[in-house]
Amino acid sequence: MGRGRVQLKRIENKINRQVTFSKRRTGLLKKAHEISVLCDAEVALIVFSTKGKLFEYATESCMEKILEQYERYSYAERQLNSTDQNSQGSWTLEHAKLKARMEVLQRNQRHYEGEDLDSLSLKELQNLERKLDSALKNIRSKKNQLMFESISELQKKDKALQDQNNQLAKKIKQREKEIAQQQQQQQEVQWEQPNDDINSSYVVPPPLVHLSSEGEYGEAEGTHQRQQQSNTTAMPQWMLSHLHG
């Protein structure tokens, strides 16, 4: 005989009920993952145990986006189906939607801070770890980018200061060279000025004139003496000694 169909009803034994819940929950999460991978579907699964523990599964698009999409579509469908709903009901629905979203965000925030992790499964913890690693990578990348930009800016400023110092050093050297040239020119002028004074003060003395009271006779006598001196200087030494003897 084949196995008969099991009647679905509440399991009375508490231990068997807990074991069955754990097995069926694992199988349900596995099936949700399979349908999301095989059919490329966005799946969100939420399970609360009898003790109030939360078990959830979501695809890569994250639980918040799927819930927001569900709320948007369900709200639009309810709006179409209940056109005669009053404004008070719409505000109530909007309040419930925002409250549910706030609870999800607060729960995720606690998870990111490392709190209330007992209700998470191994796969959910792995997903949370991947998200935190991705966030850390983004933060470090942004930090490295800012540090690199800061270093580049400091290097540009350093190069500009070095160029400015080099220009100032060139100007100082050029100024020192000009001052040295000016001092050299002044020294040359100082050396040239005394020579000019000496040359200008040197005057050729006039020729000596033999003055005499007789006038012309004095001049003739002076001329005769000069001719005699010139003639004597032209004679040899032995004739001069003979004449003097």
PDB file of C-alpha atoms in Angstrom:
ATOM      1  CA  MET A   1       0.000   0.000   0.000  1.00  0.00           C
ATOM      2  CA  GLY A   2       1.219   3.463  -0.801  1.00  0.00           C
ATOM      3  CA  ARG A   3       1.664   6.147   1.746  1.00  0.00           C
ATOM      4  CA  GLY A   4      -1.539   7.954   2.442  1.00  0.00           C
ATOM      5  CA  ARG A   5      -1.957  11.694   2.371  1.00  0.00           C
ATOM      6  CA  VAL A   6      -0.998  13.292   5.649  1.00  0.00           C
ATOM      7  CA  GLN A   7      -3.717  15.392   7.131  1.00  0.00           C
ATOM      8  CA  LEU A   8      -2.559  18.927   7.828  1.00  0.00           C
ATOM      9  CA  LYS A   9      -3.249  19.942  11.371  1.00  0.00           C
ATOM     10  CA  ARG A  10      -1.438  21.439  14.302  1.00  0.00           C
ATOM     11  CA  ILE A  11       1.180  19.183  15.845  1.00  0.00           C
ATOM     12  CA  GLU A  12       0.357  18.763  19.477  1.00  0.00           C
ATOM     13  CA  ASN A  13       3.784  17.628  20.653  1.00  0.00           C
ATOM     14  CA  LYS A  14       5.839  20.716  21.339  1.00  0.00           C
ATOM     15  CA  ILE A  15       9.199  19.144  20.525  1.00  0.00           C
ATOM     16  CA  ASN A  16       7.936  17.598  17.272  1.00  0.00           C
ATOM     17  CA  ARG A  17       6.338  20.887  16.366  1.00  0.00           C
ATOM     18  CA  GLN A  18       9.622  22.744  16.894  1.00  0.00           C
ATOM     19  CA  VAL A  19      11.594  20.182  14.861  1.00  0.00           C
ATOM     20  CA  THR A  20       9.059  20.295  12.044  1.00  0.00           C
ATOM     21  CA  PHE A  21       9.113  24.093  12.065  1.00  0.00           C
ATOM     22  CA  SER A  22      12.905  24.134  11.777  1.00  0.00           C
ATOM     23  CA  LYS A  23      12.932  21.629   8.897  1.00  0.00           C
ATOM     24  CA  ARG A  24      10.060  23.221   6.971  1.00  0.00           C
ATOM     25  CA  ARG A  25      11.539  26.673   7.510  1.00  0.00           C
ATOM     26  CA  THR A  26      14.870  25.550   6.046  1.00  0.00           C
ATOM     27  CA  GLY A  27      13.130  23.931   3.099  1.00  0.00           C
ATOM     28  CA  LEU A  28      11.012  27.036   2.537  1.00  0.00           C
ATOM     29  CA  LEU A  29      14.065  29.296   2.512  1.00  0.00           C
ATOM     30  CA  LYS A  30      15.787  26.915   0.114  1.00  0.00           C
ATOM     31  CA  LYS A  31      12.797  26.933  -2.244  1.00  0.00           C
ATOM     32  CA  ALA A  32      12.654  30.720  -2.125  1.00  0.00           C
ATOM     33  CA  HIS A  33      16.322  30.898  -3.062  1.00  0.00           C
ATOM     34  CA  GLU A  34      15.838  28.384  -5.880  1.00  0.00           C
ATOM     35  CA  ILE A  35      12.911  30.231  -7.437  1.00  0.00           C
ATOM     36  CA  SER A  36      14.816  33.524  -7.216  1.00  0.00           C
ATOM     37  CA  VAL A  37      17.828  32.028  -9.020  1.00  0.00           C
ATOM     38  CA  LEU A  38      16.011  29.864 -11.576  1.00  0.00           C
ATOM     39  CA  CYS A  39      13.340  32.391 -12.518  1.00  0.00           C
ATOM     40  CA  ASP A  40      15.262  35.631 -11.862  1.00  0.00           C
ATOM     41  CA  ALA A  41      12.492  36.743  -9.549  1.00  0.00           C
ATOM     42  CA  GLU A  42      12.589  39.102  -6.602  1.00  0.00           C
ATOM     43  CA  VAL A  43      11.554  37.098  -3.551  1.00  0.00           C
ATOM     44  CA  ALA A  44      10.968  38.244   0.019  1.00  0.00           C
ATOM     45  CA  LEU A  45      10.086  35.749   2.733  1.00  0.00           C
ATOM     46  CA  ILE A  46       9.129  36.642   6.306  1.00  0.00           C
ATOM     47  CA  VAL A  47       8.448  33.974   8.963  1.00  0.00           C
ATOM     48  CA  PHE A  48       7.667  34.501  12.639  1.00  0.00           C
ATOM     49  CA  SER A  49       7.948  31.569  15.016  1.00  0.00           C
ATOM     50  CA  THR A  50       5.570  30.873  17.860  1.00  0.00           C
ATOM     51  CA  LYS A  51       8.013  32.664  20.189  1.00  0.00           C
ATOM     52  CA  GLY A  52       8.026  35.757  17.996  1.00  0.00           C
ATOM     53  CA  LYS A  53      11.429  35.258  16.381  1.00  0.00           C
ATOM     54  CA  LEU A  54      11.815  36.675  12.903  1.00  0.00           C
ATOM     55  CA  PHE A  55      13.193  34.641   9.971  1.00  0.00           C
ATOM     56  CA  GLU A  56      13.451  36.362   6.610  1.00  0.00           C
ATOM     57  CA  TYR A  57      14.963  35.923   3.174  1.00  0.00           C
ATOM     58  CA  ALA A  58      15.369  38.461   0.395  1.00  0.00           C
ATOM     59  CA  THR A  59      17.124  38.516  -2.952  1.00  0.00           C
ATOM     60  CA  GLU A  60      19.983  40.839  -3.802  1.00  0.00           C
ATOM     61  CA  SER A  61      17.627  43.810  -4.217  1.00  0.00           C
ATOM     62  CA  CYS A  62      17.177  43.743  -0.380  1.00  0.00           C
ATOM     63  CA  MET A  63      14.053  43.427   1.721  1.00  0.00           C
ATOM     64  CA  GLU A  64      13.313  47.160   1.892  1.00  0.00           C
ATOM     65  CA  LYS A  65      12.974  47.583  -1.867  1.00  0.00           C
ATOM     66  CA  ILE A  66      10.776  44.511  -2.215  1.00  0.00           C
ATOM     67  CA  LEU A  67       8.512  45.641   0.630  1.00  0.00           C
ATOM     68  CA  GLU A  68       8.323  49.125  -0.817  1.00  0.00           C
ATOM     69  CA  GLN A  69       7.420  47.693  -4.206  1.00  0.00           C
ATOM     70  CA  TYR A  70       4.791  45.438  -2.617  1.00  0.00           C
ATOM     71  CA  GLU A  71       3.280  48.297  -0.664  1.00  0.00           C
ATOM     72  CA  ARG A  72       3.193  50.482  -3.781  1.00  0.00           C
ATOM     73  CA  TYR A  73       1.466  47.841  -5.884  1.00  0.00           C
ATOM     74  CA  SER A  74      -0.888  46.712  -3.123  1.00  0.00           C
ATOM     75  CA  TYR A  75      -1.782  50.303  -2.371  1.00  0.00           C
ATOM     76  CA  ALA A  76      -2.510  51.005  -6.039  1.00  0.00           C
ATOM     77  CA  GLU A  77      -4.604  47.824  -6.271  1.00  0.00           C
ATOM     78  CA  ARG A  78      -6.562  48.731  -3.166  1.00  0.00           C
ATOM     79  CA  GLN A  79      -7.131  52.175  -4.553  1.00  0.00           C
ATOM     80  CA  LEU A  80      -8.569  50.681  -7.737  1.00  0.00           C
ATOM     81  CA  ASN A  81     -10.734  48.148  -5.915  1.00  0.00           C
ATOM     82  CA  SER A  82     -12.046  50.535  -3.296  1.00  0.00           C
ATOM     83  CA  THR A  83     -12.709  53.853  -4.992  1.00  0.00           C
ATOM     84  CA  ASP A  84     -15.371  54.705  -2.433  1.00  0.00           C
ATOM     85  CA  GLN A  85     -12.911  54.534   0.492  1.00  0.00           C
ATOM     86  CA  ASN A  86     -12.943  57.724   2.520  1.00  0.00           C
ATOM     87  CA  SER A  87      -9.925  59.909   3.210  1.00  0.00           C
ATOM     88  CA  GLN A  88      -9.626  58.675   6.793  1.00  0.00           C
ATOM     89  CA  GLY A  89      -9.006  55.141   5.598  1.00  0.00           C
ATOM     90  CA  SER A  90      -6.307  56.284   3.166  1.00  0.00           C
ATOM     91  CA  TRP A  91      -4.517  58.134   5.908  1.00  0.00           C
ATOM     92  CA  THR A  92      -4.731  55.040   8.106  1.00  0.00           C
ATOM     93  CA  LEU A  93      -3.243  52.934   5.325  1.00  0.00           C
ATOM     94  CA  GLU A  94      -0.482  55.430   4.724  1.00  0.00           C
ATOM     95  CA  HIS A  95       0.291  55.470   8.438  1.00  0.00           C
ATOM     96  CA  ALA A  96       0.472  51.685   8.570  1.00  0.00           C
ATOM     97  CA  LYS A  97       2.731  51.612   5.529  1.00  0.00           C
ATOM     98  CA  LEU A  98       5.136  54.176   6.977  1.00  0.00           C
ATOM     99  CA  LYS A  99       5.124  52.424  10.332  1.00  0.00           C
ATOM    100  CA  ALA A 100       6.005  49.085   8.747  1.00  0.00           C
ATOM    101  CA  ARG A 101       8.760  50.687   6.736  1.00  0.00           C
ATOM    102  CA  MET A 102      10.147  52.394   9.831  1.00  0.00           C
ATOM    103  CA  GLU A 103      10.195  49.104  11.713  1.00  0.00           C
ATOM    104  CA  VAL A 104      12.116  47.446   8.878  1.00  0.00           C
ATOM    105  CA  LEU A 105      14.645  50.291   8.774  1.00  0.00           C
ATOM    106  CA  GLN A 106      15.103  50.236  12.534  1.00  0.00           C
ATOM    107  CA  ARG A 107      15.603  46.470  12.528  1.00  0.00           C
ATOM    108  CA  ASN A 108      18.198  46.717   9.750  1.00  0.00           C
ATOM    109  CA  GLN A 109      19.952  49.499  11.610  1.00  0.00           C
ATOM    110  CA  ARG A 110      20.196  47.320  14.716  1.00  0.00           C
ATOM    111  CA  HIS A 111      21.576  44.507  12.581  1.00  0.00           C
ATOM    112  CA  TYR A 112      24.197  46.804  11.067  1.00  0.00           C
ATOM    113  CA  GLU A 113      25.195  47.857  14.581  1.00  0.00           C
ATOM    114  CA  GLY A 114      25.609  44.219  15.624  1.00  0.00           C
ATOM    115  CA  GLU A 115      22.447  43.996  17.724  1.00  0.00           C
ATOM    116  CA  ASP A 116      19.542  41.501  17.636  1.00  0.00           C
ATOM    117  CA  LEU A 117      21.530  38.989  15.597  1.00  0.00           C
ATOM    118  CA  ASP A 118      20.057  35.933  17.344  1.00  0.00           C
ATOM    119  CA  SER A 119      17.046  35.861  15.042  1.00  0.00           C
ATOM    120  CA  LEU A 120      19.202  35.794  11.873  1.00  0.00           C
ATOM    121  CA  SER A 121      20.120  32.586  10.120  1.00  0.00           C
ATOM    122  CA  LEU A 122      23.555  31.706   8.813  1.00  0.00           C
ATOM    123  CA  LYS A 123      22.758  32.885   5.304  1.00  0.00           C
ATOM    124  CA  GLU A 124      21.284  36.125   6.563  1.00  0.00           C
ATOM    125  CA  LEU A 125      24.405  36.732   8.610  1.00  0.00           C
ATOM    126  CA  GLN A 126      26.518  36.079   5.524  1.00  0.00           C
ATOM    127  CA  ASN A 127      24.421  38.562   3.517  1.00  0.00           C
ATOM    128  CA  LEU A 128      24.816  41.105   6.303  1.00  0.00           C
ATOM    129  CA  GLU A 129      28.567  40.502   6.339  1.00  0.00           C
ATOM    130  CA  ARG A 130      28.777  41.043   2.564  1.00  0.00           C
ATOM    131  CA  LYS A 131      26.854  44.297   2.861  1.00  0.00           C
ATOM    132  CA  LEU A 132      29.135  45.527   5.629  1.00  0.00           C
ATOM    133  CA  ASP A 133      32.236  44.545   3.650  1.00  0.00           C
ATOM    134  CA  SER A 134      30.916  46.381   0.612  1.00  0.00           C
ATOM    135  CA  ALA A 135      30.186  49.459   2.729  1.00  0.00           C
ATOM    136  CA  LEU A 136      33.696  49.349   4.232  1.00  0.00           C
ATOM    137  CA  LYS A 137      35.240  49.061   0.774  1.00  0.00           C
ATOM    138  CA  ASN A 138      33.296  52.109  -0.408  1.00  0.00           C
ATOM    139  CA  ILE A 139      34.300  54.062   2.680  1.00  0.00           C
ATOM    140  CA  ARG A 140      37.976  53.154   2.318  1.00  0.00           C
ATOM    141  CA  SER A 141      37.921  53.929  -1.386  1.00  0.00           C
ATOM    142  CA  LYS A 142      36.442  57.363  -0.706  1.00  0.00           C
ATOM    143  CA  LYS A 143      38.972  57.962   2.076  1.00  0.00           C
ATOM    144  CA  ASN A 144      41.891  56.976  -0.170  1.00  0.00           C
ATOM    145  CA  GLN A 145      40.563  59.209  -2.939  1.00  0.00           C
ATOM    146  CA  LEU A 146      40.360  62.207  -0.598  1.00  0.00           C
ATOM    147  CA  MET A 147      43.871  61.495   0.738  1.00  0.00           C
ATOM    148  CA  PHE A 148      45.242  61.197  -2.801  1.00  0.00           C
ATOM    149  CA  GLU A 149      43.621  64.491  -3.809  1.00  0.00           C
ATOM    150  CA  SER A 150      45.011  66.165  -0.687  1.00  0.00           C
ATOM    151  CA  ILE A 151      48.526  64.827  -1.394  1.00  0.00           C
ATOM    152  CA  SER A 152      48.325  65.974  -5.022  1.00  0.00           C
ATOM    153  CA  GLU A 153      47.261  69.457  -3.934  1.00  0.00           C
ATOM    154  CA  LEU A 154      50.118  69.660  -1.422  1.00  0.00           C
ATOM    155  CA  GLN A 155      52.600  68.509  -4.066  1.00  0.00           C
ATOM    156  CA  LYS A 156      51.345  71.216  -6.443  1.00  0.00           C
ATOM    157  CA  LYS A 157      51.756  73.852  -3.731  1.00  0.00           C
ATOM    158  CA  ASP A 158      55.248  72.547  -2.920  1.00  0.00           C
ATOM    159  CA  LYS A 159      56.269  72.733  -6.573  1.00  0.00           C
ATOM    160  CA  ALA A 160      54.874  76.257  -6.889  1.00  0.00           C
ATOM    161  CA  LEU A 161      56.835  77.362  -3.800  1.00  0.00           C
ATOM    162  CA  GLN A 162      60.023  75.781  -5.146  1.00  0.00           C
ATOM    163  CA  ASP A 163      59.592  77.582  -8.471  1.00  0.00           C
ATOM    164  CA  GLN A 164      59.013  80.838  -6.631  1.00  0.00           C
ATOM    165  CA  ASN A 165      62.136  80.295  -4.502  1.00  0.00           C
ATOM    166  CA  ASN A 166      64.199  79.542  -7.622  1.00  0.00           C
ATOM    167  CA  GLN A 167      62.980  82.743  -9.292  1.00  0.00           C
ATOM    168  CA  LEU A 168      63.817  84.766  -6.193  1.00  0.00           C
ATOM    169  CA  ALA A 169      67.277  83.179  -6.018  1.00  0.00           C
ATOM    170  CA  LYS A 170      67.898  84.073  -9.684  1.00  0.00           C
ATOM    171  CA  LYS A 171      66.800  87.653  -9.050  1.00  0.00           C
ATOM    172  CA  ILE A 172      69.098  87.895  -6.020  1.00  0.00           C
ATOM    173  CA  LYS A 173      72.080  86.579  -8.011  1.00  0.00           C
ATOM    174  CA  GLN A 174      71.338  88.978 -10.865  1.00  0.00           C
ATOM    175  CA  ARG A 175      71.075  91.879  -8.418  1.00  0.00           C
ATOM    176  CA  GLU A 176      74.367  90.938  -6.756  1.00  0.00           C
ATOM    177  CA  LYS A 177      76.020  90.776 -10.179  1.00  0.00           C
ATOM    178  CA  GLU A 178      74.714  94.236 -11.083  1.00  0.00           C
ATOM    179  CA  ILE A 179      75.946  95.654  -7.766  1.00  0.00           C
ATOM    180  CA  ALA A 180      79.391  94.119  -8.327  1.00  0.00           C
ATOM    181  CA  GLN A 181      79.562  95.615 -11.821  1.00  0.00           C
ATOM    182  CA  GLN A 182      78.560  99.024 -10.487  1.00  0.00           C
ATOM    183  CA  GLN A 183      81.242  98.834  -7.788  1.00  0.00           C
ATOM    184  CA  GLN A 184      83.857  97.813 -10.354  1.00  0.00           C
ATOM    185  CA  GLN A 185      82.877 100.718 -12.614  1.00  0.00           C
ATOM    186  CA  GLN A 186      83.135 103.147  -9.692  1.00  0.00           C
ATOM    187  CA  GLN A 187      86.592 101.847  -8.831  1.00  0.00           C
ATOM    188  CA  GLU A 188      87.731 102.266 -12.448  1.00  0.00           C
ATOM    189  CA  VAL A 189      86.444 105.850 -12.470  1.00  0.00           C
ATOM    190  CA  GLN A 190      88.275 106.574  -9.202  1.00  0.00           C
ATOM    191  CA  TRP A 191      91.529 105.222 -10.677  1.00  0.00           C
ATOM    192  CA  GLU A 192      91.154 107.283 -13.875  1.00  0.00           C
ATOM    193  CA  GLN A 193      90.462 110.634 -12.181  1.00  0.00           C
ATOM    194  CA  PRO A 194      93.975 111.178 -10.519  1.00  0.00           C
ATOM    195  CA  ASN A 195      95.806 110.449 -13.798  1.00  0.00           C
ATOM    196  CA  ASP A 196      93.720 113.044 -15.579  1.00  0.00           C
ATOM    197  CA  ASP A 197      94.558 115.587 -12.870  1.00  0.00           C
ATOM    198  CA  ILE A 198      98.273 114.842 -13.165  1.00  0.00           C
ATOM    199  CA  ASN A 199      98.196 115.073 -16.948  1.00  0.00           C
ATOM    200  CA  SER A 200      96.210 118.275 -16.848  1.00  0.00           C
ATOM    201  CA  SER A 201      98.499 119.838 -14.228  1.00  0.00           C
ATOM    202  CA  TYR A 202     101.704 118.935 -16.104  1.00  0.00           C
ATOM    203  CA  VAL A 203     102.781 121.894 -18.267  1.00  0.00           C
ATOM    204  CA  VAL A 204     105.874 122.016 -20.416  1.00  0.00           C
ATOM    205  CA  PRO A 205     108.094 124.731 -19.000  1.00  0.00           C
ATOM    206  CA  PRO A 206     108.878 127.548 -21.372  1.00  0.00           C
ATOM    207  CA  PRO A 207     112.410 127.815 -22.812  1.00  0.00           C
ATOM    208  CA  LEU A 208     114.873 129.799 -20.828  1.00  0.00           C
ATOM    209  CA  VAL A 209     115.568 133.191 -22.310  1.00  0.00           C
ATOM    210  CA  HIS A 210     118.790 134.977 -21.546  1.00  0.00           C
ATOM    211  CA  LEU A 211     117.761 138.399 -20.381  1.00  0.00           C
ATOM    212  CA  SER A 212     120.139 141.280 -20.746  1.00  0.00           C
ATOM    213  CA  SER A 213     119.966 145.009 -20.416  1.00  0.00           C
ATOM    214  CA  GLU A 214     121.314 145.483 -23.895  1.00  0.00           C
ATOM    215  CA  GLY A 215     118.291 143.802 -25.504  1.00  0.00           C
ATOM    216  CA  GLU A 216     119.341 142.591 -28.915  1.00  0.00           C
ATOM    217  CA  TYR A 217     122.916 142.068 -27.875  1.00  0.00           C
ATOM    218  CA  GLY A 218     121.730 139.788 -25.108  1.00  0.00           C
ATOM    219  CA  GLU A 219     119.701 137.772 -27.522  1.00  0.00           C
ATOM    220  CA  ALA A 220     122.636 137.600 -30.011  1.00  0.00           C
ATOM    221  CA  GLU A 221     124.967 136.556 -27.291  1.00  0.00           C
ATOM    222  CA  GLY A 222     122.576 133.857 -26.156  1.00  0.00           C
ATOM    223  CA  THR A 223     122.307 132.623 -29.711  1.00  0.00           C
ATOM    224  CA  HIS A 224     126.113 132.643 -30.098  1.00  0.00           C
ATOM    225  CA  GLN A 225     126.523 130.672 -26.875  1.00  0.00           C
ATOM    226  CA  ARG A 226     123.971 128.071 -27.973  1.00  0.00           C
ATOM    227  CA  GLN A 227     125.733 127.704 -31.352  1.00  0.00           C
ATOM    228  CA  GLN A 228     129.070 127.384 -29.597  1.00  0.00           C
ATOM    229  CA  GLN A 229     127.659 124.746 -27.248  1.00  0.00           C
ATOM    230  CA  SER A 230     126.234 122.828 -30.176  1.00  0.00           C
ATOM    231  CA  ASN A 231     129.518 123.034 -32.018  1.00  0.00           C
ATOM    232  CA  THR A 232     131.452 121.895 -28.994  1.00  0.00           C
ATOM    233  CA  THR A 233     129.164 119.017 -28.426  1.00  0.00           C
ATOM    234  CA  ALA A 234     129.708 118.004 -32.064  1.00  0.00           C
ATOM    235  CA  MET A 235     133.556 118.017 -31.743  1.00  0.00           C
ATOM    236  CA  PRO A 236     135.468 114.950 -30.540  1.00  0.00           C
ATOM    237  CA  GLN A 237     136.900 114.791 -27.075  1.00  0.00           C
ATOM    238  CA  TRP A 238     140.562 115.220 -28.066  1.00  0.00           C
ATOM    239  CA  MET A 239     139.833 118.496 -29.965  1.00  0.00           C
ATOM    240  CA  LEU A 240     137.907 119.805 -26.988  1.00  0.00           C
ATOM    241  CA  SER A 241     140.840 119.087 -24.688  1.00  0.00           C
ATOM    242  CA  HIS A 242     143.253 120.748 -27.156  1.00  0.00           C
ATOM    243  CA  LEU A 243     141.073 123.849 -27.356  1.00  0.00           C
ATOM    244  CA  HIS A 244     140.772 124.145 -23.635  1.00  0.00           C
ATOM    245  CA  GLY A 245     144.536 123.637 -23.267  1.00  0.00           C
TER     246      GLY A 245
END
